[in-house]
Tab-separated table of C-alpha atoms in Angstrom:
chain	number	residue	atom	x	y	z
A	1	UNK	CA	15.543	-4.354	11.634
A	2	UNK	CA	17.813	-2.856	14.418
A	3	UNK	CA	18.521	0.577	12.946
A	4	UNK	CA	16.590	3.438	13.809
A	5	UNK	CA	17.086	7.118	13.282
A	6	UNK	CA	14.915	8.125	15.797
A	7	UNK	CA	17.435	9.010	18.376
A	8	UNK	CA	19.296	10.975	16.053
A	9	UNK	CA	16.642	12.927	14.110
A	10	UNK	CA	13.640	12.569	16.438
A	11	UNK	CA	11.676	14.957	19.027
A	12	UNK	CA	9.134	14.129	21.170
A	13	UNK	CA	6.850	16.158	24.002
A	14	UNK	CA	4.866	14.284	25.796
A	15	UNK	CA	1.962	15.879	27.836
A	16	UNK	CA	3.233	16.423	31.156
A	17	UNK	CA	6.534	18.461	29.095
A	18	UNK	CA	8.911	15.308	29.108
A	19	UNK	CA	11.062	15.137	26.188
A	20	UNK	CA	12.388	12.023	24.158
A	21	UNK	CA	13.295	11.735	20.717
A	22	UNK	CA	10.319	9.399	19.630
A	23	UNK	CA	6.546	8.430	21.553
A	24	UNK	CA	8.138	4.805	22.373
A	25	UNK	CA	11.480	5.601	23.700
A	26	UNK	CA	10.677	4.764	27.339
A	27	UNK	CA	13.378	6.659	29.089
A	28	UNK	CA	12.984	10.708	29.758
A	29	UNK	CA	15.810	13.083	28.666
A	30	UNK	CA	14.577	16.127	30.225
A	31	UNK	CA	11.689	18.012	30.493
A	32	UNK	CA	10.302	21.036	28.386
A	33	UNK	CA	9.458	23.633	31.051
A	34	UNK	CA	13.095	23.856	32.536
A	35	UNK	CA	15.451	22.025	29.814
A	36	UNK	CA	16.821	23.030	26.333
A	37	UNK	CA	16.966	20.206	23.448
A	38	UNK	CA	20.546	20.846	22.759
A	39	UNK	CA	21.427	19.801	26.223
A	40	UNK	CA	18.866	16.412	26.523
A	41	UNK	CA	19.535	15.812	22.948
A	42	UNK	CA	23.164	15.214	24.030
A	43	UNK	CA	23.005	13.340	26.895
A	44	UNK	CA	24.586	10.259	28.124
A	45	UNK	CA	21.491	8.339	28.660
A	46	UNK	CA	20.370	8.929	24.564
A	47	UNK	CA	24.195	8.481	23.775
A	48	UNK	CA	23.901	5.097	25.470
A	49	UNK	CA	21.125	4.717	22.969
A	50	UNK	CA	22.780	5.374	20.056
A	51	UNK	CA	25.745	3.207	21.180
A	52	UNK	CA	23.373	0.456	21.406
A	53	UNK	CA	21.786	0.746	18.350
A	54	UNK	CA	25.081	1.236	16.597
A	55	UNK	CA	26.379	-2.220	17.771
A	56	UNK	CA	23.373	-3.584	16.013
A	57	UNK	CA	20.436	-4.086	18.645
A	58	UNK	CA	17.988	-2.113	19.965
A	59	UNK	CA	18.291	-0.655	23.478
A	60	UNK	CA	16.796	-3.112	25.432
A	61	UNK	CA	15.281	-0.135	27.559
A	62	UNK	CA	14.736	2.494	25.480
A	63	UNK	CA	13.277	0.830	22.877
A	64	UNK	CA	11.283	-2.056	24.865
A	65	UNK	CA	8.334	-0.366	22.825
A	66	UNK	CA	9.733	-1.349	19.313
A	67	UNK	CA	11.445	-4.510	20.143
A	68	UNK	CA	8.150	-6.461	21.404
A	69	UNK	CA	6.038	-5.429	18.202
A	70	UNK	CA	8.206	-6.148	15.972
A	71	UNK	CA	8.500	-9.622	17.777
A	72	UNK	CA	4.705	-9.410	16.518
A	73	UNK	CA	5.553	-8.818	12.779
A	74	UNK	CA	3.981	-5.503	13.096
A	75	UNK	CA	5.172	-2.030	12.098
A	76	UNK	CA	6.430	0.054	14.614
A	77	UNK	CA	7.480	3.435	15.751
A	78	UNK	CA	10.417	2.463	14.118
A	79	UNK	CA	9.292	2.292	10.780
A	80	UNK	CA	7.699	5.753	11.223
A	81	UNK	CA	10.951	7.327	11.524
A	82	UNK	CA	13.023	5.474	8.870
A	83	UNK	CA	10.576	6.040	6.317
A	84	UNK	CA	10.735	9.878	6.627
A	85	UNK	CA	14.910	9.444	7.402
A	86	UNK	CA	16.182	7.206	4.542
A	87	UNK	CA	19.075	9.367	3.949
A	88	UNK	CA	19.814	8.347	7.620
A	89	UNK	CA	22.900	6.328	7.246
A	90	UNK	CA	23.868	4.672	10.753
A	91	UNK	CA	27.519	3.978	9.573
A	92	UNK	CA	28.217	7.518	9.454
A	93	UNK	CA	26.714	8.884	12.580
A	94	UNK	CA	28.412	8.993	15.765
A	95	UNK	CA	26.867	9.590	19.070
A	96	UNK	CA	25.788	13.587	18.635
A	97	UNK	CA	22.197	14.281	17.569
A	98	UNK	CA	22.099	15.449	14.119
A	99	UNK	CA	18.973	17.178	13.490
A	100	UNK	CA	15.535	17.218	14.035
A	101	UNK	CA	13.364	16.058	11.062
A	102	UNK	CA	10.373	15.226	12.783
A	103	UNK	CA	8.553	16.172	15.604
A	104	UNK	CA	5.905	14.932	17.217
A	105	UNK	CA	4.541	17.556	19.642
A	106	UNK	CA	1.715	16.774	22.866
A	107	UNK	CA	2.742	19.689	24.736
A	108	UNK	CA	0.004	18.927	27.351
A	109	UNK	CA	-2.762	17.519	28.108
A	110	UNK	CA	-5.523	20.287	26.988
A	111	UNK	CA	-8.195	18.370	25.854
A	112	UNK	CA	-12.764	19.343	25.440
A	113	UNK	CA	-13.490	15.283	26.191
A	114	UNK	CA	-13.265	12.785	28.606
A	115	UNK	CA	-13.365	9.730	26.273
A	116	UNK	CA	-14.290	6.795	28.509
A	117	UNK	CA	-11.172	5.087	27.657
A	118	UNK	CA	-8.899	7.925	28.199
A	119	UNK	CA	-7.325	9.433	31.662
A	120	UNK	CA	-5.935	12.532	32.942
A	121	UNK	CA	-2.842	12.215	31.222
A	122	UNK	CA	-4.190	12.532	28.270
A	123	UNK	CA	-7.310	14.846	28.990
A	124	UNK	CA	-7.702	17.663	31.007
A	125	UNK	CA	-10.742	16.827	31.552
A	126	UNK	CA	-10.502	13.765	33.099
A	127	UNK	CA	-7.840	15.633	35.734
A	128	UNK	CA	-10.638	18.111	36.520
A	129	UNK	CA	-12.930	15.033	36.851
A	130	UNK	CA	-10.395	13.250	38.821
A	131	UNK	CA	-9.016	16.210	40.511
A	132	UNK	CA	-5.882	15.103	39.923
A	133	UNK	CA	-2.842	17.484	39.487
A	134	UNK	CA	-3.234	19.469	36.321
A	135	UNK	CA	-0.013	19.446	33.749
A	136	UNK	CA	1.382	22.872	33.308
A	137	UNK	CA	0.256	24.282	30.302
A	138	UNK	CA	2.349	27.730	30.534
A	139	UNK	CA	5.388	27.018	28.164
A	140	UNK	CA	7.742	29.924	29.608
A	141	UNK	CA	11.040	29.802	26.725
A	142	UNK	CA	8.900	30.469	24.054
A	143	UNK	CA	11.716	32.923	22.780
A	144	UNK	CA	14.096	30.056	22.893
A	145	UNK	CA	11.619	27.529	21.110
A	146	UNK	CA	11.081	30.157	18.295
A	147	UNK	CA	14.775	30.251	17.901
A	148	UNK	CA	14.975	26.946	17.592
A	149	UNK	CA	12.136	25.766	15.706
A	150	UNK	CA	13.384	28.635	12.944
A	151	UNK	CA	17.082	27.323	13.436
A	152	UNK	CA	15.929	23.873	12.177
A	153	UNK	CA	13.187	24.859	10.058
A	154	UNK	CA	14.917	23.397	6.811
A	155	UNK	CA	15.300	20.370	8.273
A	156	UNK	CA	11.469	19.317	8.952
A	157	UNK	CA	10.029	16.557	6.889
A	158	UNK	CA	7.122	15.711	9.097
A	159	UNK	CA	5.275	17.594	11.708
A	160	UNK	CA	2.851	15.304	14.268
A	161	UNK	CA	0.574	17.112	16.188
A	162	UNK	CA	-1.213	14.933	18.899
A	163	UNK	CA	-2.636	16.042	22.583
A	164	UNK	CA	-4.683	15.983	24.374
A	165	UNK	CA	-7.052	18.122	21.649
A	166	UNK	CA	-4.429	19.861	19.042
A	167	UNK	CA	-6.778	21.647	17.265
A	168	UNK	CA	-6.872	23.459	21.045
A	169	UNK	CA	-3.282	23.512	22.005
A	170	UNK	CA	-1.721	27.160	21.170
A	171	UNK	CA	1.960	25.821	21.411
A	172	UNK	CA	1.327	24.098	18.643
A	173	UNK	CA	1.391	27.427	16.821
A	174	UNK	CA	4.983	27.532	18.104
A	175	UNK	CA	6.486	24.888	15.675
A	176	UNK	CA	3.846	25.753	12.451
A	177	UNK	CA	4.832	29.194	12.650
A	178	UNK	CA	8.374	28.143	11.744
A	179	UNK	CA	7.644	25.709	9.357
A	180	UNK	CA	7.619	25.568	5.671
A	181	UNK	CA	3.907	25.439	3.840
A	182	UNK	CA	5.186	22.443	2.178
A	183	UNK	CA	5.732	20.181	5.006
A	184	UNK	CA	3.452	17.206	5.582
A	185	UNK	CA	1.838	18.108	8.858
A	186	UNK	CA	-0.138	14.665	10.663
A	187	UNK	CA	-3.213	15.807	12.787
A	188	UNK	CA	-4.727	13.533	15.583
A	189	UNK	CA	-7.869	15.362	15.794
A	190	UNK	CA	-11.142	14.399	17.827
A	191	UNK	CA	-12.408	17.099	15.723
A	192	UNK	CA	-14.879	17.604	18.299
A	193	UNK	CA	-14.252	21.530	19.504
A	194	UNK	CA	-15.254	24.414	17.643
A	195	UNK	CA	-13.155	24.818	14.458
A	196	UNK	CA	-14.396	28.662	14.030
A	197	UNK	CA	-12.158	29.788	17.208
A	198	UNK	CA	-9.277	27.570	16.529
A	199	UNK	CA	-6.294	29.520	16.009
A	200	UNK	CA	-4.011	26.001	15.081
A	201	UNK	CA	-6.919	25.376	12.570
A	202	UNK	CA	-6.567	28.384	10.930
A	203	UNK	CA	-3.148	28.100	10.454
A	204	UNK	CA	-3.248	24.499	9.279
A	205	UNK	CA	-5.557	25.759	6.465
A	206	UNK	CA	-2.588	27.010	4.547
A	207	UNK	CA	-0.096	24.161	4.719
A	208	UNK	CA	-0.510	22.540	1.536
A	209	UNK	CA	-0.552	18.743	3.013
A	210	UNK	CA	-2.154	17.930	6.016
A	211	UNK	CA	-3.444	14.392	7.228
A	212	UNK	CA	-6.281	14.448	8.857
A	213	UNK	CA	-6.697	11.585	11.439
A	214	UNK	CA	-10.055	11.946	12.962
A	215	UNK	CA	-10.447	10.230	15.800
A	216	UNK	CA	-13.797	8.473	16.649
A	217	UNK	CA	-15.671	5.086	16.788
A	218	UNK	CA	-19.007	5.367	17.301
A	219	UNK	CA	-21.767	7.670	15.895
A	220	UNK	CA	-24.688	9.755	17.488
A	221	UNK	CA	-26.038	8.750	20.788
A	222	UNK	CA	-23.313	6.465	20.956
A	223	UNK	CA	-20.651	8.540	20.072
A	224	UNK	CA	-22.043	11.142	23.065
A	225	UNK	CA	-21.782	7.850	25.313
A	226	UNK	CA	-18.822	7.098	24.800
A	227	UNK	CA	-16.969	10.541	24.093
A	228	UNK	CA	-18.433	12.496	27.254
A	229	UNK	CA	-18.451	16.023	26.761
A	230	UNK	CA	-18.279	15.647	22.725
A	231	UNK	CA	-21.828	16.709	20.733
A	232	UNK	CA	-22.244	15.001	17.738
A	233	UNK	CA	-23.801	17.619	15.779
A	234	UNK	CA	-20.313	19.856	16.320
A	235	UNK	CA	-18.556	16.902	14.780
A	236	UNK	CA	-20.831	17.110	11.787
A	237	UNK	CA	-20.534	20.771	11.734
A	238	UNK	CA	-16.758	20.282	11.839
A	239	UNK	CA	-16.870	17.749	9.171
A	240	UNK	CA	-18.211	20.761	7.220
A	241	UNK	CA	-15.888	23.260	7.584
A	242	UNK	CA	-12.822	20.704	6.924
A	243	UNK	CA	-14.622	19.648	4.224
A	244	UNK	CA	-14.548	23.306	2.556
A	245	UNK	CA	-10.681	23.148	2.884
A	246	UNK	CA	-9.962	19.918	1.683
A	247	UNK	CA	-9.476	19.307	-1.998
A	248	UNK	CA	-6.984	19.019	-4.463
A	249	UNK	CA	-5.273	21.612	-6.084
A	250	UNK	CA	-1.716	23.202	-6.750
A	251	UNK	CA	-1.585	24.750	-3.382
A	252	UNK	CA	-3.491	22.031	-1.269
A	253	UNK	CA	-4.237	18.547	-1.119
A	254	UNK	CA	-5.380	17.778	2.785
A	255	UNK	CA	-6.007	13.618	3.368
A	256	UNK	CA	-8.843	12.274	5.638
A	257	UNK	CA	-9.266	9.070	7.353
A	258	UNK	CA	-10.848	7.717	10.984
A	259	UNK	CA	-8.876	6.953	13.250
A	260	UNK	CA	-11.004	4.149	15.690
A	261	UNK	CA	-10.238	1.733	18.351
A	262	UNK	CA	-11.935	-1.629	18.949
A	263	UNK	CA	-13.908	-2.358	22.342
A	264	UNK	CA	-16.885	-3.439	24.079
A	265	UNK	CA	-18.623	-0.496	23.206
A	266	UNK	CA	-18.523	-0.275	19.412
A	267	UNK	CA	-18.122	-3.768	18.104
A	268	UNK	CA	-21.861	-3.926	17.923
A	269	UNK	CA	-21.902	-1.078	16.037
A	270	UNK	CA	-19.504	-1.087	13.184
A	271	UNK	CA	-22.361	-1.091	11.134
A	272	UNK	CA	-23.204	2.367	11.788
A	273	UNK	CA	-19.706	3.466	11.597
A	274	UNK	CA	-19.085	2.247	8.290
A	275	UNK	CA	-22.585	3.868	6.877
A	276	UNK	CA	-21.179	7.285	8.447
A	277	UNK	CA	-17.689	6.793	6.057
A	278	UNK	CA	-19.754	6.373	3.083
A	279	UNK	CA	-22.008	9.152	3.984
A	280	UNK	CA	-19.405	11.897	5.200
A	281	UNK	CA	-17.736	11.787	1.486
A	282	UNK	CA	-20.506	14.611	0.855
A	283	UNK	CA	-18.874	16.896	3.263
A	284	UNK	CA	-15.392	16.996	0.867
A	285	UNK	CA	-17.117	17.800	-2.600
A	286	UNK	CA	-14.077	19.418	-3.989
A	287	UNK	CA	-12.102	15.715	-3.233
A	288	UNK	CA	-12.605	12.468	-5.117
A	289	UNK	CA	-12.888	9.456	-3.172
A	290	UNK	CA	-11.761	6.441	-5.208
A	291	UNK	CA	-13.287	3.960	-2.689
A	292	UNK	CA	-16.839	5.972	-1.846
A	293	UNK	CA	-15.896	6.149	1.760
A	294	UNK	CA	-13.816	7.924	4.144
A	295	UNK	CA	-10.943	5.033	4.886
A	296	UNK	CA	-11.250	3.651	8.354
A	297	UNK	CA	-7.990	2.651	10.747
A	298	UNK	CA	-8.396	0.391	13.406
A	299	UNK	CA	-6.472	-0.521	16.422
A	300	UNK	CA	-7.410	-2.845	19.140
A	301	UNK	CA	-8.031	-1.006	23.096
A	302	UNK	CA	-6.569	-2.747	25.649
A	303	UNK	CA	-7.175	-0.211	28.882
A	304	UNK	CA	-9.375	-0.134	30.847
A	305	UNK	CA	-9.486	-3.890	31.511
A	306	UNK	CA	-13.212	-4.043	31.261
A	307	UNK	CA	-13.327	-1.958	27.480
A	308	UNK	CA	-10.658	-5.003	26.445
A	309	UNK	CA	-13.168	-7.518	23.971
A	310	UNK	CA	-10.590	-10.134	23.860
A	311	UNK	CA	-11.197	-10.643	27.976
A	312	UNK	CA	-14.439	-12.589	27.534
A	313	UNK	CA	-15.239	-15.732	26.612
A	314	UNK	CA	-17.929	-17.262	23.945
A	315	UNK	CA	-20.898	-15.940	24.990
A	316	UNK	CA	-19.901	-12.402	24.277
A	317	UNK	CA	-17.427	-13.362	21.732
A	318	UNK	CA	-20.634	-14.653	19.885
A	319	UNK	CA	-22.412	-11.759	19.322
A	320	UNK	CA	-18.988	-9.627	18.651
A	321	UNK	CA	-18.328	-12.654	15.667
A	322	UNK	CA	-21.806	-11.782	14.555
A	323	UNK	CA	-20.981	-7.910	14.613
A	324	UNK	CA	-17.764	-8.330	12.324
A	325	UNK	CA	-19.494	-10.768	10.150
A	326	UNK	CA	-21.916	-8.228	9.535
A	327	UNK	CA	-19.430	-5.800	8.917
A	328	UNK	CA	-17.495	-7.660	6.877
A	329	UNK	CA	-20.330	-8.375	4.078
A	330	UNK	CA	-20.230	-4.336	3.231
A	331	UNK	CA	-17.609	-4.638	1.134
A	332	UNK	CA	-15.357	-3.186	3.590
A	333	UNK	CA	-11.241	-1.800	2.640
A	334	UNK	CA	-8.642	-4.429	2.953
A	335	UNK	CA	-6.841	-3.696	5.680
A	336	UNK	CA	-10.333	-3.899	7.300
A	337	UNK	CA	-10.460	-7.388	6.242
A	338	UNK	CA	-7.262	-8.221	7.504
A	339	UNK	CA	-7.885	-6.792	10.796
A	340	UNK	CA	-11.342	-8.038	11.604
A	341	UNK	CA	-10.319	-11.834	10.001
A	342	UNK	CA	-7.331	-12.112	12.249
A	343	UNK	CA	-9.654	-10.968	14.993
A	344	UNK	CA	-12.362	-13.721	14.233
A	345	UNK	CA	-9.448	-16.345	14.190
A	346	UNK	CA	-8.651	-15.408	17.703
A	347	UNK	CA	-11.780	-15.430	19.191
A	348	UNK	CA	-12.688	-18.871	17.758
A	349	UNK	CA	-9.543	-20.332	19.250
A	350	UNK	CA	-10.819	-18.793	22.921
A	351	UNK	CA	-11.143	-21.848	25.106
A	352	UNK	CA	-13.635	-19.877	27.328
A	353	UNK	CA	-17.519	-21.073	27.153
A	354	UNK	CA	-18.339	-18.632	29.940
A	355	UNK	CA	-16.923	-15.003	30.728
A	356	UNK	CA	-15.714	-15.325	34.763
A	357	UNK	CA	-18.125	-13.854	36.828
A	358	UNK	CA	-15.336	-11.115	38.091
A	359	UNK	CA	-14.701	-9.924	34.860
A	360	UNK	CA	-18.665	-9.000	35.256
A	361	UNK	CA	-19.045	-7.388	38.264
A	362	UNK	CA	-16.103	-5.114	37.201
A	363	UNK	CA	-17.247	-4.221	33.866
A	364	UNK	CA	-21.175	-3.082	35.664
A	365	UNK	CA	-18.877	-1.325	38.346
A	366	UNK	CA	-16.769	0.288	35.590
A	367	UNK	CA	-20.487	1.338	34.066
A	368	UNK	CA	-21.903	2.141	37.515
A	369	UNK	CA	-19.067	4.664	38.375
A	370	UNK	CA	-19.009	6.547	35.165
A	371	UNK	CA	-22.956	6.395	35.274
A	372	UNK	CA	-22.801	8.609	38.634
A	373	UNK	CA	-19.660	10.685	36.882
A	374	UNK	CA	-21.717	11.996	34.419
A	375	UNK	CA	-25.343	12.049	35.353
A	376	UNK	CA	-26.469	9.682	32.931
A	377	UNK	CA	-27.747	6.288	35.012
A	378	UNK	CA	-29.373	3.796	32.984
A	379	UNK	CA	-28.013	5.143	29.431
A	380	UNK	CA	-25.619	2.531	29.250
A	381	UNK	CA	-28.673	-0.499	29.460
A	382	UNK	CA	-30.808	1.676	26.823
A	383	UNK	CA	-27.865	2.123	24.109
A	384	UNK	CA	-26.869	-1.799	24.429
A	385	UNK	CA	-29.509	-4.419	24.808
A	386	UNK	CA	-27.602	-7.147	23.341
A	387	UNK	CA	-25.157	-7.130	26.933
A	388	UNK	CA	-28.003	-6.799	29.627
A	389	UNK	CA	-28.661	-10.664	29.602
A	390	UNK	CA	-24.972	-11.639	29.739
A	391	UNK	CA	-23.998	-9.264	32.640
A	392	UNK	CA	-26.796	-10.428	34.882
């Protein structure tokens, strides 16, 4: 497929305040602190977009993104935007922006974790850590967003709220204030701060669909490991209070699923994971769960380097094959089966008998560094035995 709406009925903030008109387009328009939409929206770098796509191929720039997954056979940004635009008809539209029908707002990069797999562009945490240069988080034409949201409100049809940590990102208030109750609102949520002082929580309480992407892949002392700064018993806590809000009635009917990614320091853990789904379905007792369990989404991590499981060869490969297997007997969802079979098939083709020795020595410095980061030396060797032989 090589028609997209996107740059037509799409807007995008990304954390540091540049603006696009979907998370994959890969060149910036303009930037939220000191540009208005109906200016970027209508400039000749998106026009060039449109051309392109109205000529029948994707911009070989812009949408570098899309183009090499779907080389994979895999859905795409793309699809995300069709499917909520199929009255989009790309024989009609010329090279204006039309509307915007969903928005998928970051705003900046507030955020109560420092994942180790994230960075300071997506956690202001990590840019305290890092002492890097903090994004501005002072949106100063909040008068002109209002306007604007408000001006377009009856053309929403999905609202994505992302981050950093949404649940902790007032602007977001900016766009559900405007909104209809009725539109579908999509919430990538650590779900890790305090839902009793969030303002954006509150207010997401009375939309009558929200999904609920919680976003986690570990549980307990692992979970703490690996989301520094995040306390497990807040996430139950918060599992609690969502769980209070979500059922189905006339006026609401709220979705929940997790949201995990794949590395080297969960794969030996799925087990646990999988118990937690089937266990958390307590927490929603107004909701029925046709399946028993909360539904799990995986994606594969491939930064850092060292997190990456499809870097090492057959001796750790092994034990992950072992993990799946395991996982797989617990009469996991299907699109679990599909991803952890296709994953098995991989690492049985891997030529490599023996991880390289660099690959080693980077992973123990990776563990070293954040070891001294965060005052915990020697957690990493007590939470996974099964690696200490194979990194020596």
């Amino acid at each position: 497929m090589t028609t997209c709406s996107a740059p037509w009925r799409g807007l995008h903030i990304r954390t540091n305040g540049d603006i696009s008109t979907c998370c994959a387009g890969s060149i910036k328009l303009g930037n939220i602190h000191h540009d208005k939409f109906e200016d970027v929206l209508n400039n000749n770098k998106i026009k060039e977009v449109r051309q392109s796509i109205k000529n029948g191929k994707l911009h070989s720039e812009y949408c570098k993104s899309c183009i090499n997954i779907k080389k994979q056979n895999l859905r795409s940004e793309l699809d995300w935007h069709n499917d909520v635009n199929q009255d989009f008809n790309i024989d009609k539209a010329n090279l204006d922006y039309e509307f915007p029908t969903l928005f998928d707002a970051r705003w900046n990069n507030t955020c109560n974790s420092s994942c180790l797999y994230c960075d300071e562009n997506q956690s202001s945490k990590w840019a305290s850590i890092k002492k890097s240069e903090n994004f501005s988080k002072t949106i100063t034409q909040k008068e002109y967003l209002n306007n604007y949201f408000q001006k377009n409100s009856k053309n929403w049809k999905t609202i994505s709220l992302v981050g950093g940590e949404p649940l902790m990102i007032k602007e977001n208030l900016l766009i559900l204030n405007s909104c209809s109750k009725n539109i579908p609102i999509d919430v990538i949520t650590n779900l890790s701060t305090d839902l009793s002082t969030s303002k954006v929580f509150e207010k997401l309480k009375t939309f009558k669909k929200v999904r609920w992407h919680i976003s986690f892949d570990n549980v307990q002392q692992h979970y703490e490991y690996v989301r520094q700064g995040s306390q497990w018993s807040q996430l139950i806590e918060n599992f609690k209070i969502l769980g209070d809000i979500v059922r189905i009635t006339r006026d609401i009917d709220h979705e929940v699923q997790i949201m995990s990614v794949l590395h080297i320091l969960n794969i030996t853990k799925l087990k646990e994971l999988k118990e937690f789904s089937r266990e958390a379905i307590k927490y929603f007792k107004y909701k029925i769960w046709p399946t028993n369990e909360l539904e799990i989404v995986w994606q594969a991590l491939n930064d850092p380097f060292e997190l990456d499981i499809h870097n090492y060869g057959k001796d750790f490969s092994n034990i992950f094959i072992n993990s799946i297997s395991q996982y797989l007997n617990m009469n996991v969802q299907e699109n679990e089966k599909v991803f952890f079979n296709t994953l098995i098939e991989k690492m049985k083709s891997n030529d490599t008998i023996q991880t390289q020795e660099k690959l080693k020595k980077s992973l123990l410095k990776w563990i070293n560094i954040n070891a001294m980061r965060f005052n915990n030396v020697g957690i990493f060797e007590k939470l996974y035995p099964e690696y200490t032989n194979l990194l020596k």
